[in-house]
Amino acid sequence: MNNLTGILKGTGVAIITPFTKTNAVDYAALERVIEHLIKGSVEYIVTLGTTGETPTLTKNEKLEIIHFTYEKVNNRVPVVVGIGGNNTQAVIDDVKSYPLDKATAILSTAPYYNKPSQQGLYEHYKAIAEAAPKPVLLYNVPGRTGRNLSSATTLRLAHEVPNIAGIKEASGDFQQCMEILRDKPANFLVVSGDDAISLPLIALGMDGVISVAANAFPKEFSTMIRFCLGGSYQLARPIQYQLLQAFDLMFAENNPAGVKSFMHQLTLIENKLRLPVVPVSAELEQKIKNWLKLYQQ
């Protein structure tokens, strides 16, 4: 098995895709965000995760974003590329054709909408992993896909499919997370997909997080995660509680509308999203402004 636990330990960021006022990909802003993340000491960047609004990006845009991200990151941190979907053959075609030479791994979301059985999920991931030129990280996010990747299926994939190297677990189910952590292979990477509960999940044995909130607060969030991984929970807790309301505001209406509102207030990006996703309501935006005003005092 590919051992990514040393390389992808800590804070990864599912980077947003900034858009211009005319809805084109805003590469100047994307470069600003990449610098913001690296300056904030995050451990790695995930490009084309679902937080990057991948369902509304064209294939050409996705390829351009991958190349641009490699160029601007310039080997300073590892880059993971998101390639997932609910058509297994289309995902296989993408993992074979996308520029993955500079990628550390592929993050592949569980299929959404078509609700496969656990056996279907197993076969989907097995087929992708066998075709992929880089290690594959599973991504379980049942709140978005409508189907939970069970601990039994995750463990079966972890033990039986050599190119499956880890999982981003966003079920929010502590029992399920503990079963995976207890029975996984030694070098199988397990990271949180939920910002607000990363601290307790690391206490249970997770290796870190792939974060949305760290787009806005890379320094604070990655510092907290490093404290957790070092066992210094008394230092991590104040940061967690300081950011807790921000997590609530960020996910109150939609991801990435929430985090984009924060990043717009921090002058990193335009507050633009592609339909069917729209910016947060005026009421929520005001709450975000008020929170940031207090936070920055």
PDB file of C-alpha atoms in Angstrom:
ATOM      1  CA  MET A   1       0.000   0.000   0.000  1.00  0.00           C
ATOM      2  CA  ASN A   2       1.047   3.567  -0.709  1.00  0.00           C
ATOM      3  CA  ASN A   3       1.933   5.233   2.577  1.00  0.00           C
ATOM      4  CA  LEU A   4       0.609   8.796   2.587  1.00  0.00           C
ATOM      5  CA  THR A   5       0.338   9.132   6.376  1.00  0.00           C
ATOM      6  CA  GLY A   6       3.666  10.962   6.574  1.00  0.00           C
ATOM      7  CA  ILE A   7       3.054  13.171   3.525  1.00  0.00           C
ATOM      8  CA  LEU A   8      -0.585  14.175   4.087  1.00  0.00           C
ATOM      9  CA  LYS A   9      -0.645  14.450   7.869  1.00  0.00           C
ATOM     10  CA  GLY A  10      -2.094  17.696   9.191  1.00  0.00           C
ATOM     11  CA  THR A  11      -4.201  20.254   7.334  1.00  0.00           C
ATOM     12  CA  GLY A  12      -5.135  19.880   3.702  1.00  0.00           C
ATOM     13  CA  VAL A  13      -7.358  22.549   2.153  1.00  0.00           C
ATOM     14  CA  ALA A  14     -10.140  21.858  -0.339  1.00  0.00           C
ATOM     15  CA  ILE A  15      -9.391  25.047  -2.236  1.00  0.00           C
ATOM     16  CA  ILE A  16     -12.252  27.156  -3.604  1.00  0.00           C
ATOM     17  CA  THR A  17     -12.420  28.260  -7.260  1.00  0.00           C
ATOM     18  CA  PRO A  18     -12.608  32.075  -7.425  1.00  0.00           C
ATOM     19  CA  PHE A  19     -14.657  33.617 -10.228  1.00  0.00           C
ATOM     20  CA  THR A  20     -14.541  37.083 -11.775  1.00  0.00           C
ATOM     21  CA  LYS A  21     -17.572  39.383 -11.899  1.00  0.00           C
ATOM     22  CA  THR A  22     -18.288  37.914 -15.355  1.00  0.00           C
ATOM     23  CA  ASN A  23     -18.125  34.351 -14.000  1.00  0.00           C
ATOM     24  CA  ALA A  24     -14.814  33.296 -15.563  1.00  0.00           C
ATOM     25  CA  VAL A  25     -12.211  31.501 -13.436  1.00  0.00           C
ATOM     26  CA  ASP A  26     -10.275  34.263 -11.648  1.00  0.00           C
ATOM     27  CA  TYR A  27      -6.656  33.121 -11.889  1.00  0.00           C
ATOM     28  CA  ALA A  28      -5.232  36.232 -10.203  1.00  0.00           C
ATOM     29  CA  ALA A  29      -7.441  35.526  -7.187  1.00  0.00           C
ATOM     30  CA  LEU A  30      -6.580  31.814  -7.298  1.00  0.00           C
ATOM     31  CA  GLU A  31      -2.907  32.714  -7.060  1.00  0.00           C
ATOM     32  CA  ARG A  32      -3.688  34.996  -4.073  1.00  0.00           C
ATOM     33  CA  VAL A  33      -5.541  32.172  -2.352  1.00  0.00           C
ATOM     34  CA  ILE A  34      -2.709  29.677  -2.973  1.00  0.00           C
ATOM     35  CA  GLU A  35      -0.188  32.133  -1.479  1.00  0.00           C
ATOM     36  CA  HIS A  36      -2.538  32.799   1.457  1.00  0.00           C
ATOM     37  CA  LEU A  37      -2.706  29.052   2.187  1.00  0.00           C
ATOM     38  CA  ILE A  38       1.004  28.379   1.863  1.00  0.00           C
ATOM     39  CA  LYS A  39       1.868  31.464   3.938  1.00  0.00           C
ATOM     40  CA  GLY A  40      -0.623  30.149   6.507  1.00  0.00           C
ATOM     41  CA  SER A  41       1.467  26.949   6.773  1.00  0.00           C
ATOM     42  CA  VAL A  42      -1.108  24.407   5.607  1.00  0.00           C
ATOM     43  CA  GLU A  43       0.376  20.997   4.885  1.00  0.00           C
ATOM     44  CA  TYR A  44      -1.163  20.430   1.433  1.00  0.00           C
ATOM     45  CA  ILE A  45      -3.718  21.679  -1.107  1.00  0.00           C
ATOM     46  CA  VAL A  46      -6.610  19.751  -2.647  1.00  0.00           C
ATOM     47  CA  THR A  47      -7.512  21.186  -6.038  1.00  0.00           C
ATOM     48  CA  LEU A  48     -10.858  20.398  -7.719  1.00  0.00           C
ATOM     49  CA  GLY A  49     -12.488  19.102  -4.576  1.00  0.00           C
ATOM     50  CA  THR A  50     -16.241  19.623  -4.507  1.00  0.00           C
ATOM     51  CA  THR A  51     -15.652  22.874  -2.550  1.00  0.00           C
ATOM     52  CA  GLY A  52     -14.073  24.096  -5.810  1.00  0.00           C
ATOM     53  CA  GLU A  53     -17.537  23.959  -7.440  1.00  0.00           C
ATOM     54  CA  THR A  54     -16.393  21.176  -9.763  1.00  0.00           C
ATOM     55  CA  PRO A  55     -19.934  20.296 -10.942  1.00  0.00           C
ATOM     56  CA  THR A  56     -20.086  23.673 -12.711  1.00  0.00           C
ATOM     57  CA  LEU A  57     -16.549  23.717 -14.162  1.00  0.00           C
ATOM     58  CA  THR A  58     -15.916  22.613 -17.750  1.00  0.00           C
ATOM     59  CA  LYS A  59     -13.321  19.934 -18.447  1.00  0.00           C
ATOM     60  CA  ASN A  60     -11.008  22.540 -20.017  1.00  0.00           C
ATOM     61  CA  GLU A  61     -11.310  24.746 -16.932  1.00  0.00           C
ATOM     62  CA  LYS A  62     -10.478  21.787 -14.698  1.00  0.00           C
ATOM     63  CA  LEU A  63      -7.336  21.000 -16.710  1.00  0.00           C
ATOM     64  CA  GLU A  64      -6.260  24.660 -16.674  1.00  0.00           C
ATOM     65  CA  ILE A  65      -6.824  24.880 -12.901  1.00  0.00           C
ATOM     66  CA  ILE A  66      -4.705  21.748 -12.284  1.00  0.00           C
ATOM     67  CA  HIS A  67      -1.806  23.095 -14.398  1.00  0.00           C
ATOM     68  CA  PHE A  68      -2.074  26.564 -12.837  1.00  0.00           C
ATOM     69  CA  THR A  69      -2.116  25.117  -9.311  1.00  0.00           C
ATOM     70  CA  TYR A  70       0.997  22.991  -9.937  1.00  0.00           C
ATOM     71  CA  GLU A  71       2.783  26.014 -11.395  1.00  0.00           C
ATOM     72  CA  LYS A  72       1.940  28.389  -8.527  1.00  0.00           C
ATOM     73  CA  VAL A  73       2.425  25.857  -5.721  1.00  0.00           C
ATOM     74  CA  ASN A  74       5.790  25.012  -7.323  1.00  0.00           C
ATOM     75  CA  ASN A  75       6.446  21.932  -5.159  1.00  0.00           C
ATOM     76  CA  ARG A  76       6.206  23.927  -1.906  1.00  0.00           C
ATOM     77  CA  VAL A  77       3.433  21.657  -0.598  1.00  0.00           C
ATOM     78  CA  PRO A  78       1.870  18.448  -1.955  1.00  0.00           C
ATOM     79  CA  VAL A  79      -1.122  18.773  -4.291  1.00  0.00           C
ATOM     80  CA  VAL A  80      -4.035  16.312  -4.259  1.00  0.00           C
ATOM     81  CA  VAL A  81      -6.398  16.345  -7.262  1.00  0.00           C
ATOM     82  CA  GLY A  82     -10.130  15.733  -6.884  1.00  0.00           C
ATOM     83  CA  ILE A  83     -11.534  13.371  -9.527  1.00  0.00           C
ATOM     84  CA  GLY A  84     -14.871  11.812  -8.703  1.00  0.00           C
ATOM     85  CA  GLY A  85     -18.396  11.317  -9.965  1.00  0.00           C
ATOM     86  CA  ASN A  86     -21.315   8.961 -10.317  1.00  0.00           C
ATOM     87  CA  ASN A  87     -20.299   7.473 -13.676  1.00  0.00           C
ATOM     88  CA  THR A  88     -17.497   5.017 -12.909  1.00  0.00           C
ATOM     89  CA  GLN A  89     -16.238   4.785 -16.492  1.00  0.00           C
ATOM     90  CA  ALA A  90     -16.102   8.582 -16.847  1.00  0.00           C
ATOM     91  CA  VAL A  91     -14.052   8.817 -13.626  1.00  0.00           C
ATOM     92  CA  ILE A  92     -11.692   6.113 -14.941  1.00  0.00           C
ATOM     93  CA  ASP A  93     -11.289   8.043 -18.216  1.00  0.00           C
ATOM     94  CA  ASP A  94     -10.430  11.172 -16.222  1.00  0.00           C
ATOM     95  CA  VAL A  95      -7.873   9.499 -13.932  1.00  0.00           C
ATOM     96  CA  LYS A  96      -6.179   8.107 -17.051  1.00  0.00           C
ATOM     97  CA  SER A  97      -6.156  11.409 -18.964  1.00  0.00           C
ATOM     98  CA  TYR A  98      -5.757  14.188 -16.363  1.00  0.00           C
ATOM     99  CA  PRO A  99      -2.259  15.640 -15.763  1.00  0.00           C
ATOM    100  CA  LEU A 100      -1.367  13.807 -12.539  1.00  0.00           C
ATOM    101  CA  ASP A 101       2.430  13.655 -12.834  1.00  0.00           C
ATOM    102  CA  LYS A 102       2.844  16.264 -10.073  1.00  0.00           C
ATOM    103  CA  ALA A 103      -0.049  15.044  -7.914  1.00  0.00           C
ATOM    104  CA  THR A 104       0.539  13.235  -4.640  1.00  0.00           C
ATOM    105  CA  ALA A 105      -2.861  11.510  -4.673  1.00  0.00           C
ATOM    106  CA  ILE A 106      -6.395  11.558  -6.080  1.00  0.00           C
ATOM    107  CA  LEU A 107      -9.391  12.371  -3.858  1.00  0.00           C
ATOM    108  CA  SER A 108     -12.520  10.718  -5.209  1.00  0.00           C
ATOM    109  CA  THR A 109     -15.959  11.502  -3.839  1.00  0.00           C
ATOM    110  CA  ALA A 110     -18.430   8.663  -3.455  1.00  0.00           C
ATOM    111  CA  PRO A 111     -21.044   8.542  -6.233  1.00  0.00           C
ATOM    112  CA  TYR A 112     -23.976  10.890  -5.690  1.00  0.00           C
ATOM    113  CA  TYR A 113     -27.650  10.630  -6.699  1.00  0.00           C
ATOM    114  CA  ASN A 114     -27.655   7.045  -8.013  1.00  0.00           C
ATOM    115  CA  LYS A 115     -27.306   5.551  -4.489  1.00  0.00           C
ATOM    116  CA  PRO A 116     -25.355   2.345  -5.223  1.00  0.00           C
ATOM    117  CA  SER A 117     -25.334  -0.576  -2.776  1.00  0.00           C
ATOM    118  CA  GLN A 118     -22.246  -1.185  -0.624  1.00  0.00           C
ATOM    119  CA  GLN A 119     -21.105  -3.744  -3.213  1.00  0.00           C
ATOM    120  CA  GLY A 120     -21.602  -1.113  -5.928  1.00  0.00           C
ATOM    121  CA  LEU A 121     -19.507   1.377  -3.952  1.00  0.00           C
ATOM    122  CA  TYR A 122     -16.800  -1.269  -3.481  1.00  0.00           C
ATOM    123  CA  GLU A 123     -16.701  -2.098  -7.218  1.00  0.00           C
ATOM    124  CA  HIS A 124     -16.741   1.620  -8.164  1.00  0.00           C
ATOM    125  CA  TYR A 125     -13.690   2.418  -6.048  1.00  0.00           C
ATOM    126  CA  LYS A 126     -11.861  -0.801  -6.926  1.00  0.00           C
ATOM    127  CA  ALA A 127     -12.200  -0.044 -10.653  1.00  0.00           C
ATOM    128  CA  ILE A 128     -10.973   3.542 -10.202  1.00  0.00           C
ATOM    129  CA  ALA A 129      -8.036   2.524  -7.994  1.00  0.00           C
ATOM    130  CA  GLU A 130      -6.912  -0.130 -10.483  1.00  0.00           C
ATOM    131  CA  ALA A 131      -6.905   2.439 -13.299  1.00  0.00           C
ATOM    132  CA  ALA A 132      -5.361   5.324 -11.334  1.00  0.00           C
ATOM    133  CA  PRO A 133      -1.676   6.260 -11.741  1.00  0.00           C
ATOM    134  CA  LYS A 134      -1.603   7.738  -8.208  1.00  0.00           C
ATOM    135  CA  PRO A 135      -2.912   6.559  -4.813  1.00  0.00           C
ATOM    136  CA  VAL A 136      -6.642   7.082  -4.288  1.00  0.00           C
ATOM    137  CA  LEU A 137      -8.297   8.606  -1.214  1.00  0.00           C
ATOM    138  CA  LEU A 138     -11.932   7.691  -0.661  1.00  0.00           C
ATOM    139  CA  TYR A 139     -14.299  10.517   0.234  1.00  0.00           C
ATOM    140  CA  ASN A 140     -17.396   9.683   2.246  1.00  0.00           C
ATOM    141  CA  VAL A 141     -19.855  12.573   2.487  1.00  0.00           C
ATOM    142  CA  PRO A 142     -23.341  11.045   2.796  1.00  0.00           C
ATOM    143  CA  GLY A 143     -24.981  14.412   3.489  1.00  0.00           C
ATOM    144  CA  ARG A 144     -24.222  15.307  -0.140  1.00  0.00           C
ATOM    145  CA  THR A 145     -24.213  11.930  -1.894  1.00  0.00           C
ATOM    146  CA  GLY A 146     -27.282  10.359  -0.283  1.00  0.00           C
ATOM    147  CA  ARG A 147     -25.405   7.136   0.459  1.00  0.00           C
ATOM    148  CA  ASN A 148     -23.038   6.311   3.329  1.00  0.00           C
ATOM    149  CA  LEU A 149     -19.826   4.404   2.600  1.00  0.00           C
ATOM    150  CA  SER A 150     -19.985   2.019   5.565  1.00  0.00           C
ATOM    151  CA  SER A 151     -17.042   1.253   7.805  1.00  0.00           C
ATOM    152  CA  ALA A 152     -17.167  -2.367   6.577  1.00  0.00           C
ATOM    153  CA  THR A 153     -16.877  -1.261   2.914  1.00  0.00           C
ATOM    154  CA  THR A 154     -14.130   1.261   3.722  1.00  0.00           C
ATOM    155  CA  LEU A 155     -12.137  -1.416   5.569  1.00  0.00           C
ATOM    156  CA  ARG A 156     -12.683  -3.941   2.808  1.00  0.00           C
ATOM    157  CA  LEU A 157     -11.303  -1.474   0.254  1.00  0.00           C
ATOM    158  CA  ALA A 158      -8.426  -0.539   2.577  1.00  0.00           C
ATOM    159  CA  HIS A 159      -7.368  -4.160   3.058  1.00  0.00           C
ATOM    160  CA  GLU A 160      -8.118  -5.576  -0.404  1.00  0.00           C
ATOM    161  CA  VAL A 161      -7.267  -2.841  -2.930  1.00  0.00           C
ATOM    162  CA  PRO A 162      -3.564  -1.887  -2.853  1.00  0.00           C
ATOM    163  CA  ASN A 163      -3.907   1.551  -4.503  1.00  0.00           C
ATOM    164  CA  ILE A 164      -6.490   2.828  -2.013  1.00  0.00           C
ATOM    165  CA  ALA A 165      -4.414   4.769   0.487  1.00  0.00           C
ATOM    166  CA  GLY A 166      -6.849   6.573   2.769  1.00  0.00           C
ATOM    167  CA  ILE A 167     -10.209   8.219   3.363  1.00  0.00           C
ATOM    168  CA  LYS A 168     -11.656  11.661   3.969  1.00  0.00           C
ATOM    169  CA  GLU A 169     -14.461  10.800   6.396  1.00  0.00           C
ATOM    170  CA  ALA A 170     -17.311  13.317   6.567  1.00  0.00           C
ATOM    171  CA  SER A 171     -20.154  11.144   7.854  1.00  0.00           C
ATOM    172  CA  GLY A 172     -20.065  12.824  11.275  1.00  0.00           C
ATOM    173  CA  ASP A 173     -20.630   9.337  12.740  1.00  0.00           C
ATOM    174  CA  PHE A 174     -18.128   8.837  15.565  1.00  0.00           C
ATOM    175  CA  GLN A 175     -18.913   5.119  15.906  1.00  0.00           C
ATOM    176  CA  GLN A 176     -18.203   4.573  12.208  1.00  0.00           C
ATOM    177  CA  CYS A 177     -14.981   6.608  12.427  1.00  0.00           C
ATOM    178  CA  MET A 178     -13.794   4.588  15.432  1.00  0.00           C
ATOM    179  CA  GLU A 179     -14.455   1.281  13.658  1.00  0.00           C
ATOM    180  CA  ILE A 180     -12.326   2.443  10.708  1.00  0.00           C
ATOM    181  CA  LEU A 181      -9.540   3.697  12.993  1.00  0.00           C
ATOM    182  CA  ARG A 182      -9.548   0.491  15.039  1.00  0.00           C
ATOM    183  CA  ASP A 183      -9.426  -1.958  12.115  1.00  0.00           C
ATOM    184  CA  LYS A 184      -7.587  -0.113   9.300  1.00  0.00           C
ATOM    185  CA  PRO A 185      -4.197  -1.187   7.903  1.00  0.00           C
ATOM    186  CA  ALA A 186      -1.249   0.515   9.633  1.00  0.00           C
ATOM    187  CA  ASN A 187      -0.464   3.044   6.881  1.00  0.00           C
ATOM    188  CA  PHE A 188      -4.047   3.849   5.838  1.00  0.00           C
ATOM    189  CA  LEU A 189      -4.591   7.640   6.032  1.00  0.00           C
ATOM    190  CA  VAL A 190      -7.788   8.720   7.813  1.00  0.00           C
ATOM    191  CA  VAL A 191      -8.647  12.429   7.823  1.00  0.00           C
ATOM    192  CA  SER A 192     -11.685  14.396   8.943  1.00  0.00           C
ATOM    193  CA  GLY A 193     -13.981  15.991   6.386  1.00  0.00           C
ATOM    194  CA  ASP A 194     -15.770  18.038   9.054  1.00  0.00           C
ATOM    195  CA  ASP A 195     -14.035  21.206  10.273  1.00  0.00           C
ATOM    196  CA  ALA A 196     -16.040  21.595  13.480  1.00  0.00           C
ATOM    197  CA  ILE A 197     -15.318  18.075  14.793  1.00  0.00           C
ATOM    198  CA  SER A 198     -11.728  17.628  13.632  1.00  0.00           C
ATOM    199  CA  LEU A 199     -10.370  18.122  17.170  1.00  0.00           C
ATOM    200  CA  PRO A 200     -12.241  15.172  18.740  1.00  0.00           C
ATOM    201  CA  LEU A 201     -11.678  13.008  15.649  1.00  0.00           C
ATOM    202  CA  ILE A 202      -7.914  13.541  15.886  1.00  0.00           C
ATOM    203  CA  ALA A 203      -8.188  12.618  19.580  1.00  0.00           C
ATOM    204  CA  LEU A 204      -9.648   9.301  18.386  1.00  0.00           C
ATOM    205  CA  GLY A 205      -6.683   8.756  16.063  1.00  0.00           C
ATOM    206  CA  MET A 206      -7.258  10.587  12.775  1.00  0.00           C
ATOM    207  CA  ASP A 207      -4.269  11.991  10.866  1.00  0.00           C
ATOM    208  CA  GLY A 208      -5.661  15.479  10.222  1.00  0.00           C
ATOM    209  CA  VAL A 209      -8.303  17.144   8.080  1.00  0.00           C
ATOM    210  CA  ILE A 210      -9.179  18.225   4.570  1.00  0.00           C
ATOM    211  CA  SER A 211     -10.679  21.573   5.471  1.00  0.00           C
ATOM    212  CA  VAL A 212     -13.023  24.167   4.013  1.00  0.00           C
ATOM    213  CA  ALA A 213     -12.565  26.722   6.823  1.00  0.00           C
ATOM    214  CA  ALA A 214      -8.793  26.804   6.313  1.00  0.00           C
ATOM    215  CA  ASN A 215      -9.399  28.602   2.992  1.00  0.00           C
ATOM    216  CA  ALA A 216     -10.207  31.644   5.139  1.00  0.00           C
ATOM    217  CA  PHE A 217      -8.167  30.877   8.287  1.00  0.00           C
ATOM    218  CA  PRO A 218      -5.183  28.746   7.224  1.00  0.00           C
ATOM    219  CA  LYS A 219      -2.791  29.855   9.973  1.00  0.00           C
ATOM    220  CA  GLU A 220      -5.205  29.498  12.871  1.00  0.00           C
ATOM    221  CA  PHE A 221      -6.734  26.246  11.681  1.00  0.00           C
ATOM    222  CA  SER A 222      -3.483  24.486  10.762  1.00  0.00           C
ATOM    223  CA  THR A 223      -1.940  25.605  14.075  1.00  0.00           C
ATOM    224  CA  MET A 224      -4.869  24.065  15.940  1.00  0.00           C
ATOM    225  CA  ILE A 225      -4.555  20.788  14.019  1.00  0.00           C
ATOM    226  CA  ARG A 226      -0.807  20.609  14.701  1.00  0.00           C
ATOM    227  CA  PHE A 227      -1.493  21.117  18.416  1.00  0.00           C
ATOM    228  CA  CYS A 228      -4.003  18.248  18.282  1.00  0.00           C
ATOM    229  CA  LEU A 229      -1.610  15.935  16.462  1.00  0.00           C
ATOM    230  CA  GLY A 230       1.049  16.738  19.071  1.00  0.00           C
ATOM    231  CA  GLY A 231      -1.373  15.926  21.887  1.00  0.00           C
ATOM    232  CA  SER A 232      -1.501  19.553  23.102  1.00  0.00           C
ATOM    233  CA  TYR A 233      -5.283  19.767  23.368  1.00  0.00           C
ATOM    234  CA  GLN A 234      -5.114  22.474  26.021  1.00  0.00           C
ATOM    235  CA  LEU A 235      -3.525  24.719  23.351  1.00  0.00           C
ATOM    236  CA  ALA A 236      -5.859  23.552  20.572  1.00  0.00           C
ATOM    237  CA  ARG A 237      -9.148  24.064  22.431  1.00  0.00           C
ATOM    238  CA  PRO A 238      -9.055  27.901  22.652  1.00  0.00           C
ATOM    239  CA  ILE A 239      -8.554  28.126  18.861  1.00  0.00           C
ATOM    240  CA  GLN A 240     -11.361  25.612  18.267  1.00  0.00           C
ATOM    241  CA  TYR A 241     -13.794  27.583  20.423  1.00  0.00           C
ATOM    242  CA  GLN A 242     -12.714  30.890  18.890  1.00  0.00           C
ATOM    243  CA  LEU A 243     -13.550  29.539  15.399  1.00  0.00           C
ATOM    244  CA  LEU A 244     -16.636  27.521  16.336  1.00  0.00           C
ATOM    245  CA  GLN A 245     -19.176  30.202  15.424  1.00  0.00           C
ATOM    246  CA  ALA A 246     -17.328  30.837  12.148  1.00  0.00           C
ATOM    247  CA  PHE A 247     -17.829  27.142  11.253  1.00  0.00           C
ATOM    248  CA  ASP A 248     -21.565  27.514  11.956  1.00  0.00           C
ATOM    249  CA  LEU A 249     -21.835  30.646   9.800  1.00  0.00           C
ATOM    250  CA  MET A 250     -19.770  29.081   7.022  1.00  0.00           C
ATOM    251  CA  PHE A 251     -22.103  26.119   6.580  1.00  0.00           C
ATOM    252  CA  ALA A 252     -25.415  27.767   7.525  1.00  0.00           C
ATOM    253  CA  GLU A 253     -26.697  28.074   3.945  1.00  0.00           C
ATOM    254  CA  ASN A 254     -24.308  26.425   1.505  1.00  0.00           C
ATOM    255  CA  ASN A 255     -20.715  25.381   0.957  1.00  0.00           C
ATOM    256  CA  PRO A 256     -18.782  27.110  -0.619  1.00  0.00           C
ATOM    257  CA  ALA A 257     -21.071  30.170  -0.458  1.00  0.00           C
ATOM    258  CA  GLY A 258     -20.261  30.600   3.242  1.00  0.00           C
ATOM    259  CA  VAL A 259     -16.492  30.371   2.997  1.00  0.00           C
ATOM    260  CA  LYS A 260     -16.509  32.569  -0.125  1.00  0.00           C
ATOM    261  CA  SER A 261     -18.354  35.253   1.844  1.00  0.00           C
ATOM    262  CA  PHE A 262     -15.634  35.142   4.520  1.00  0.00           C
ATOM    263  CA  MET A 263     -12.893  35.270   1.876  1.00  0.00           C
ATOM    264  CA  HIS A 264     -14.585  38.186   0.112  1.00  0.00           C
ATOM    265  CA  GLN A 265     -14.637  40.128   3.399  1.00  0.00           C
ATOM    266  CA  LEU A 266     -10.916  39.294   3.769  1.00  0.00           C
ATOM    267  CA  THR A 267     -10.394  40.839   0.261  1.00  0.00           C
ATOM    268  CA  LEU A 268      -9.074  37.614  -1.250  1.00  0.00           C
ATOM    269  CA  ILE A 269     -11.799  37.023  -3.870  1.00  0.00           C
ATOM    270  CA  GLU A 270     -14.958  38.360  -5.504  1.00  0.00           C
ATOM    271  CA  ASN A 271     -18.133  37.012  -3.888  1.00  0.00           C
ATOM    272  CA  LYS A 272     -19.106  35.075  -7.030  1.00  0.00           C
ATOM    273  CA  LEU A 273     -20.471  31.553  -7.425  1.00  0.00           C
ATOM    274  CA  ARG A 274     -21.907  29.651 -10.354  1.00  0.00           C
ATOM    275  CA  LEU A 275     -25.566  28.705 -10.484  1.00  0.00           C
ATOM    276  CA  PRO A 276     -27.314  26.827  -9.012  1.00  0.00           C
ATOM    277  CA  VAL A 277     -25.223  28.052  -6.043  1.00  0.00           C
ATOM    278  CA  VAL A 278     -25.756  31.680  -5.045  1.00  0.00           C
ATOM    279  CA  PRO A 279     -24.037  33.957  -2.512  1.00  0.00           C
ATOM    280  CA  VAL A 280     -25.231  33.859   1.087  1.00  0.00           C
ATOM    281  CA  SER A 281     -28.261  35.929   2.085  1.00  0.00           C
ATOM    282  CA  ALA A 282     -27.809  39.563   3.162  1.00  0.00           C
ATOM    283  CA  GLU A 283     -28.729  38.537   6.713  1.00  0.00           C
ATOM    284  CA  LEU A 284     -26.033  35.845   6.908  1.00  0.00           C
ATOM    285  CA  GLU A 285     -23.489  38.127   5.231  1.00  0.00           C
ATOM    286  CA  GLN A 286     -24.076  40.715   7.953  1.00  0.00           C
ATOM    287  CA  LYS A 287     -23.521  38.077  10.645  1.00  0.00           C
ATOM    288  CA  ILE A 288     -20.246  37.094   8.943  1.00  0.00           C
ATOM    289  CA  LYS A 289     -19.144  40.763   8.823  1.00  0.00           C
ATOM    290  CA  ASN A 290     -20.010  41.181  12.521  1.00  0.00           C
ATOM    291  CA  TRP A 291     -18.116  38.037  13.490  1.00  0.00           C
ATOM    292  CA  LEU A 292     -15.007  39.076  11.530  1.00  0.00           C
ATOM    293  CA  LYS A 293     -15.105  42.563  13.055  1.00  0.00           C
ATOM    294  CA  LEU A 294     -14.988  41.092  16.578  1.00  0.00           C
ATOM    295  CA  TYR A 295     -12.423  38.450  15.557  1.00  0.00           C
ATOM    296  CA  GLN A 296     -10.046  41.010  14.046  1.00  0.00           C
ATOM    297  CA  GLN A 297     -10.088  43.352  17.053  1.00  0.00           C
TER     298      GLN A 297
END
